[in-house]
Amino acid sequence: TDHSLEEAKRCYLCYLKYEIDVDNCIYCRACIEVAPRDCIKLVEGVEINDDGTYGELQETNVWRDTAAIWIDNDECIRCGACYKVCPTRCISISKNEIITQSV
């Protein structure tokens, strides 16, 4: 059915990761304004775990305290609107693959 096909496409898109290159971001907020969900956050810091992965975000609503604009990939629906509207093309999309191994 059409619904099954749409769900399959959505699951395929779940393997896409959106990231903002903060060095090239001009903080114009275009991505925030166009995002259909509240998935692009203003953050003043990001906790880095011992294994090098990202931990908890320290979000802010105060523009002068903003250290970065962050895409929350758990909330992102991967519509591509932020990518299309970015004037500096600082948003990248990468495909993550799950590899299983038997031990």
Short mmCIF file of N, CA and C in Angstrom, two decimals:
data_model
loop_
_atom_site.label_atom_id
_atom_site.label_comp_id
_atom_site.label_asym_id
_atom_site.label_seq_id
_atom_site.Cartn_x
_atom_site.Cartn_y
_atom_site.Cartn_z
N THR A 1 0.84 -1.19 0.00
CA THR A 1 0.00 0.00 0.00
C THR A 1 0.88 1.25 0.00
N ASP A 2 0.26 2.39 -0.27
CA ASP A 2 0.99 3.65 -0.28
C ASP A 2 1.55 3.97 1.11
N HIS A 3 0.78 3.67 2.14
CA HIS A 3 1.23 3.94 3.51
C HIS A 3 2.49 3.12 3.84
N SER A 4 2.51 1.87 3.44
CA SER A 4 3.68 1.02 3.69
C SER A 4 4.92 1.56 3.00
N LEU A 5 4.75 2.03 1.78
CA LEU A 5 5.87 2.59 1.03
C LEU A 5 6.39 3.85 1.72
N GLU A 6 5.51 4.70 2.19
CA GLU A 6 5.92 5.92 2.88
C GLU A 6 6.67 5.58 4.17
N GLU A 7 6.18 4.61 4.91
CA GLU A 7 6.86 4.19 6.15
C GLU A 7 8.24 3.62 5.85
N ALA A 8 8.36 2.85 4.79
CA ALA A 8 9.65 2.28 4.41
C ALA A 8 10.63 3.39 4.05
N LYS A 9 10.17 4.40 3.33
CA LYS A 9 11.03 5.53 2.98
C LYS A 9 11.47 6.27 4.24
N ARG A 10 10.54 6.45 5.18
CA ARG A 10 10.87 7.16 6.41
C ARG A 10 11.94 6.42 7.19
N CYS A 11 11.83 5.10 7.27
CA CYS A 11 12.83 4.32 7.99
C CYS A 11 14.18 4.40 7.29
N TYR A 12 14.17 4.42 5.98
CA TYR A 12 15.42 4.57 5.23
C TYR A 12 16.06 5.91 5.57
N LEU A 13 15.26 6.96 5.69
CA LEU A 13 15.79 8.28 5.99
C LEU A 13 16.35 8.37 7.40
N CYS A 14 15.94 7.48 8.29
CA CYS A 14 16.44 7.51 9.66
C CYS A 14 17.95 7.32 9.72
N TYR A 15 18.53 6.77 8.69
CA TYR A 15 19.97 6.56 8.67
C TYR A 15 20.72 7.80 8.21
N LEU A 16 20.01 8.88 7.92
CA LEU A 16 20.66 10.12 7.53
C LEU A 16 20.90 10.97 8.77
N LYS A 17 22.10 11.54 8.85
CA LYS A 17 22.44 12.39 9.98
C LYS A 17 22.72 13.80 9.46
N TYR A 18 22.03 14.76 10.02
CA TYR A 18 22.21 16.16 9.66
C TYR A 18 23.11 16.81 10.69
N GLU A 19 24.11 17.57 10.22
CA GLU A 19 25.02 18.27 11.13
C GLU A 19 25.30 19.67 10.60
N ILE A 20 25.54 20.59 11.53
CA ILE A 20 25.88 21.96 11.17
C ILE A 20 27.36 22.18 11.44
N ASP A 21 28.08 22.67 10.45
CA ASP A 21 29.49 23.05 10.60
C ASP A 21 29.50 24.43 11.23
N VAL A 22 29.75 24.48 12.53
CA VAL A 22 29.65 25.75 13.27
C VAL A 22 30.69 26.76 12.83
N ASP A 23 31.79 26.30 12.23
CA ASP A 23 32.81 27.24 11.75
C ASP A 23 32.33 28.03 10.53
N ASN A 24 31.42 27.46 9.76
CA ASN A 24 30.91 28.14 8.57
C ASN A 24 29.51 28.72 8.75
N CYS A 25 28.89 28.43 9.87
CA CYS A 25 27.54 28.94 10.14
C CYS A 25 27.60 30.44 10.44
N ILE A 26 26.69 31.19 9.84
CA ILE A 26 26.63 32.64 10.08
C ILE A 26 25.51 32.99 11.07
N TYR A 27 24.89 31.98 11.65
CA TYR A 27 23.87 32.16 12.68
C TYR A 27 22.72 33.06 12.21
N CYS A 28 22.28 32.83 10.99
CA CYS A 28 21.19 33.63 10.42
C CYS A 28 19.82 33.15 10.88
N ARG A 29 19.75 31.97 11.46
CA ARG A 29 18.53 31.36 11.99
C ARG A 29 17.55 30.88 10.93
N ALA A 30 17.95 30.90 9.66
CA ALA A 30 17.05 30.45 8.59
C ALA A 30 16.64 29.00 8.80
N CYS A 31 17.57 28.16 9.24
CA CYS A 31 17.26 26.74 9.45
C CYS A 31 16.25 26.57 10.58
N ILE A 32 16.39 27.36 11.63
CA ILE A 32 15.47 27.27 12.76
C ILE A 32 14.06 27.68 12.33
N GLU A 33 13.98 28.74 11.56
CA GLU A 33 12.68 29.26 11.14
C GLU A 33 11.95 28.33 10.18
N VAL A 34 12.69 27.58 9.35
CA VAL A 34 12.05 26.73 8.35
C VAL A 34 11.75 25.32 8.87
N ALA A 35 12.40 24.90 9.93
CA ALA A 35 12.22 23.54 10.44
C ALA A 35 10.79 23.31 10.91
N PRO A 36 10.13 22.25 10.43
CA PRO A 36 8.75 21.99 10.82
C PRO A 36 8.60 21.47 12.25
N ARG A 37 9.71 21.03 12.84
CA ARG A 37 9.70 20.56 14.23
C ARG A 37 10.75 21.34 15.00
N ASP A 38 10.68 21.27 16.30
CA ASP A 38 11.65 21.95 17.16
C ASP A 38 12.90 21.08 17.31
N CYS A 39 13.61 20.89 16.21
CA CYS A 39 14.76 19.98 16.24
C CYS A 39 16.09 20.70 16.09
N ILE A 40 16.06 22.00 15.83
CA ILE A 40 17.30 22.77 15.70
C ILE A 40 17.38 23.68 16.91
N LYS A 41 18.43 23.49 17.70
CA LYS A 41 18.53 24.11 19.02
C LYS A 41 19.67 25.11 19.08
N LEU A 42 19.46 26.15 19.88
CA LEU A 42 20.54 27.05 20.26
C LEU A 42 21.18 26.44 21.50
N VAL A 43 22.49 26.24 21.47
CA VAL A 43 23.16 25.64 22.62
C VAL A 43 24.34 26.50 23.05
N GLU A 44 24.58 26.49 24.36
CA GLU A 44 25.75 27.19 24.87
C GLU A 44 26.87 26.21 25.17
N GLY A 45 26.58 24.92 25.12
CA GLY A 45 27.61 23.92 25.34
C GLY A 45 27.09 22.52 25.07
N VAL A 46 28.03 21.62 24.83
CA VAL A 46 27.70 20.22 24.60
C VAL A 46 28.65 19.38 25.45
N GLU A 47 28.07 18.47 26.19
CA GLU A 47 28.87 17.57 27.02
C GLU A 47 29.48 16.49 26.11
N ILE A 48 30.77 16.23 26.28
CA ILE A 48 31.44 15.18 25.52
C ILE A 48 31.69 14.01 26.48
N ASN A 49 31.20 12.84 26.11
CA ASN A 49 31.38 11.65 26.94
C ASN A 49 32.81 11.14 26.85
N ASP A 50 33.17 10.25 27.78
CA ASP A 50 34.52 9.68 27.81
C ASP A 50 34.88 8.96 26.52
N ASP A 51 33.88 8.38 25.86
CA ASP A 51 34.15 7.64 24.62
C ASP A 51 34.16 8.54 23.38
N GLY A 52 34.04 9.86 23.59
CA GLY A 52 34.09 10.80 22.47
C GLY A 52 32.75 11.12 21.85
N THR A 53 31.69 10.44 22.29
CA THR A 53 30.36 10.72 21.75
C THR A 53 29.78 11.95 22.45
N TYR A 54 28.77 12.54 21.83
CA TYR A 54 28.13 13.71 22.41
C TYR A 54 27.17 13.29 23.50
N GLY A 55 27.18 14.03 24.58
CA GLY A 55 26.27 13.79 25.68
C GLY A 55 25.16 14.83 25.68
N GLU A 56 24.86 15.33 26.85
CA GLU A 56 23.75 16.25 27.03
C GLU A 56 24.07 17.64 26.48
N LEU A 57 23.06 18.27 25.90
CA LEU A 57 23.18 19.64 25.39
C LEU A 57 22.80 20.62 26.49
N GLN A 58 23.52 21.72 26.56
CA GLN A 58 23.11 22.82 27.44
C GLN A 58 22.44 23.84 26.54
N GLU A 59 21.11 23.74 26.44
CA GLU A 59 20.34 24.63 25.57
C GLU A 59 20.22 26.01 26.18
N THR A 60 20.01 26.99 25.30
CA THR A 60 19.79 28.36 25.74
C THR A 60 18.73 29.00 24.86
N ASN A 61 18.07 29.98 25.38
CA ASN A 61 17.14 30.79 24.59
C ASN A 61 17.69 32.20 24.40
N VAL A 62 18.86 32.45 24.99
CA VAL A 62 19.49 33.76 24.94
C VAL A 62 20.50 33.77 23.80
N TRP A 63 20.25 34.60 22.81
CA TRP A 63 21.07 34.62 21.61
C TRP A 63 22.54 34.88 21.91
N ARG A 64 22.85 35.80 22.83
CA ARG A 64 24.25 36.14 23.12
C ARG A 64 25.00 35.01 23.83
N ASP A 65 24.27 34.06 24.42
CA ASP A 65 24.90 32.91 25.08
C ASP A 65 25.10 31.73 24.14
N THR A 66 24.66 31.87 22.90
CA THR A 66 24.71 30.76 21.95
C THR A 66 26.13 30.52 21.46
N ALA A 67 26.59 29.29 21.64
CA ALA A 67 27.91 28.89 21.14
C ALA A 67 27.78 28.13 19.83
N ALA A 68 26.61 27.55 19.59
CA ALA A 68 26.41 26.76 18.37
C ALA A 68 24.92 26.57 18.12
N ILE A 69 24.61 26.23 16.88
CA ILE A 69 23.27 25.78 16.53
C ILE A 69 23.39 24.29 16.26
N TRP A 70 22.53 23.51 16.88
CA TRP A 70 22.66 22.05 16.90
C TRP A 70 21.40 21.41 16.35
N ILE A 71 21.57 20.40 15.51
CA ILE A 71 20.43 19.65 15.01
C ILE A 71 20.26 18.40 15.87
N ASP A 72 19.13 18.28 16.51
CA ASP A 72 18.81 17.12 17.33
C ASP A 72 18.27 16.04 16.39
N ASN A 73 19.11 15.08 16.05
CA ASN A 73 18.74 14.05 15.08
C ASN A 73 17.66 13.10 15.60
N ASP A 74 17.42 13.10 16.91
CA ASP A 74 16.32 12.30 17.45
C ASP A 74 14.97 12.95 17.14
N GLU A 75 14.95 14.27 17.06
CA GLU A 75 13.72 15.01 16.77
C GLU A 75 13.54 15.32 15.28
N CYS A 76 14.63 15.31 14.53
CA CYS A 76 14.62 15.66 13.11
C CYS A 76 13.82 14.65 12.29
N ILE A 77 12.99 15.15 11.37
CA ILE A 77 12.21 14.26 10.50
C ILE A 77 12.86 14.11 9.12
N ARG A 78 14.04 14.69 8.96
CA ARG A 78 14.85 14.54 7.74
C ARG A 78 14.12 15.02 6.48
N CYS A 79 13.47 16.15 6.61
CA CYS A 79 12.74 16.71 5.46
C CYS A 79 13.66 17.46 4.51
N GLY A 80 14.83 17.88 4.99
CA GLY A 80 15.78 18.58 4.15
C GLY A 80 15.54 20.08 4.03
N ALA A 81 14.54 20.60 4.71
CA ALA A 81 14.22 22.03 4.60
C ALA A 81 15.38 22.90 5.07
N CYS A 82 16.03 22.53 6.16
CA CYS A 82 17.14 23.33 6.68
C CYS A 82 18.31 23.32 5.71
N TYR A 83 18.57 22.17 5.13
CA TYR A 83 19.66 22.03 4.16
C TYR A 83 19.42 22.92 2.94
N LYS A 84 18.19 22.95 2.47
CA LYS A 84 17.85 23.73 1.27
C LYS A 84 17.93 25.23 1.51
N VAL A 85 17.60 25.68 2.71
CA VAL A 85 17.53 27.12 2.98
C VAL A 85 18.86 27.72 3.45
N CYS A 86 19.82 26.91 3.83
CA CYS A 86 21.08 27.42 4.39
C CYS A 86 21.88 28.20 3.34
N PRO A 87 22.15 29.50 3.60
CA PRO A 87 22.86 30.31 2.61
C PRO A 87 24.35 29.99 2.49
N THR A 88 24.93 29.36 3.51
CA THR A 88 26.37 29.05 3.47
C THR A 88 26.65 27.58 3.24
N ARG A 89 25.60 26.79 3.08
CA ARG A 89 25.74 25.34 2.86
C ARG A 89 26.59 24.68 3.96
N CYS A 90 26.37 25.14 5.20
CA CYS A 90 27.13 24.57 6.31
C CYS A 90 26.44 23.36 6.94
N ILE A 91 25.29 22.97 6.40
CA ILE A 91 24.59 21.78 6.90
C ILE A 91 24.95 20.61 6.00
N SER A 92 25.47 19.57 6.63
CA SER A 92 25.83 18.37 5.86
C SER A 92 24.88 17.24 6.20
N ILE A 93 24.73 16.34 5.24
CA ILE A 93 23.90 15.16 5.43
C ILE A 93 24.79 13.96 5.16
N SER A 94 24.90 13.08 6.14
CA SER A 94 25.70 11.87 5.94
C SER A 94 24.83 10.66 6.23
N LYS A 95 25.19 9.57 5.60
CA LYS A 95 24.43 8.33 5.78
C LYS A 95 25.17 7.46 6.79
N ASN A 96 24.48 7.10 7.84
CA ASN A 96 25.03 6.19 8.84
C ASN A 96 24.58 4.79 8.51
N GLU A 97 25.48 3.86 8.60
CA GLU A 97 25.13 2.48 8.32
C GLU A 97 25.30 1.65 9.59
N ILE A 98 24.41 0.71 9.77
CA ILE A 98 24.51 -0.21 10.89
C ILE A 98 25.14 -1.49 10.37
N ILE A 99 26.25 -1.83 10.96
CA ILE A 99 26.96 -3.04 10.56
C ILE A 99 26.91 -4.02 11.72
N THR A 100 26.41 -5.20 11.46
CA THR A 100 26.36 -6.21 12.51
C THR A 100 27.43 -7.26 12.23
N GLN A 101 28.04 -7.71 13.29
CA GLN A 101 29.06 -8.74 13.18
C GLN A 101 28.75 -9.85 14.17
N SER A 102 29.04 -11.04 13.76
CA SER A 102 28.91 -12.14 14.72
C SER A 102 30.28 -12.38 15.33
N VAL A 103 30.28 -12.65 16.62
CA VAL A 103 31.54 -12.87 17.32
C VAL A 103 31.75 -14.28 17.72
#
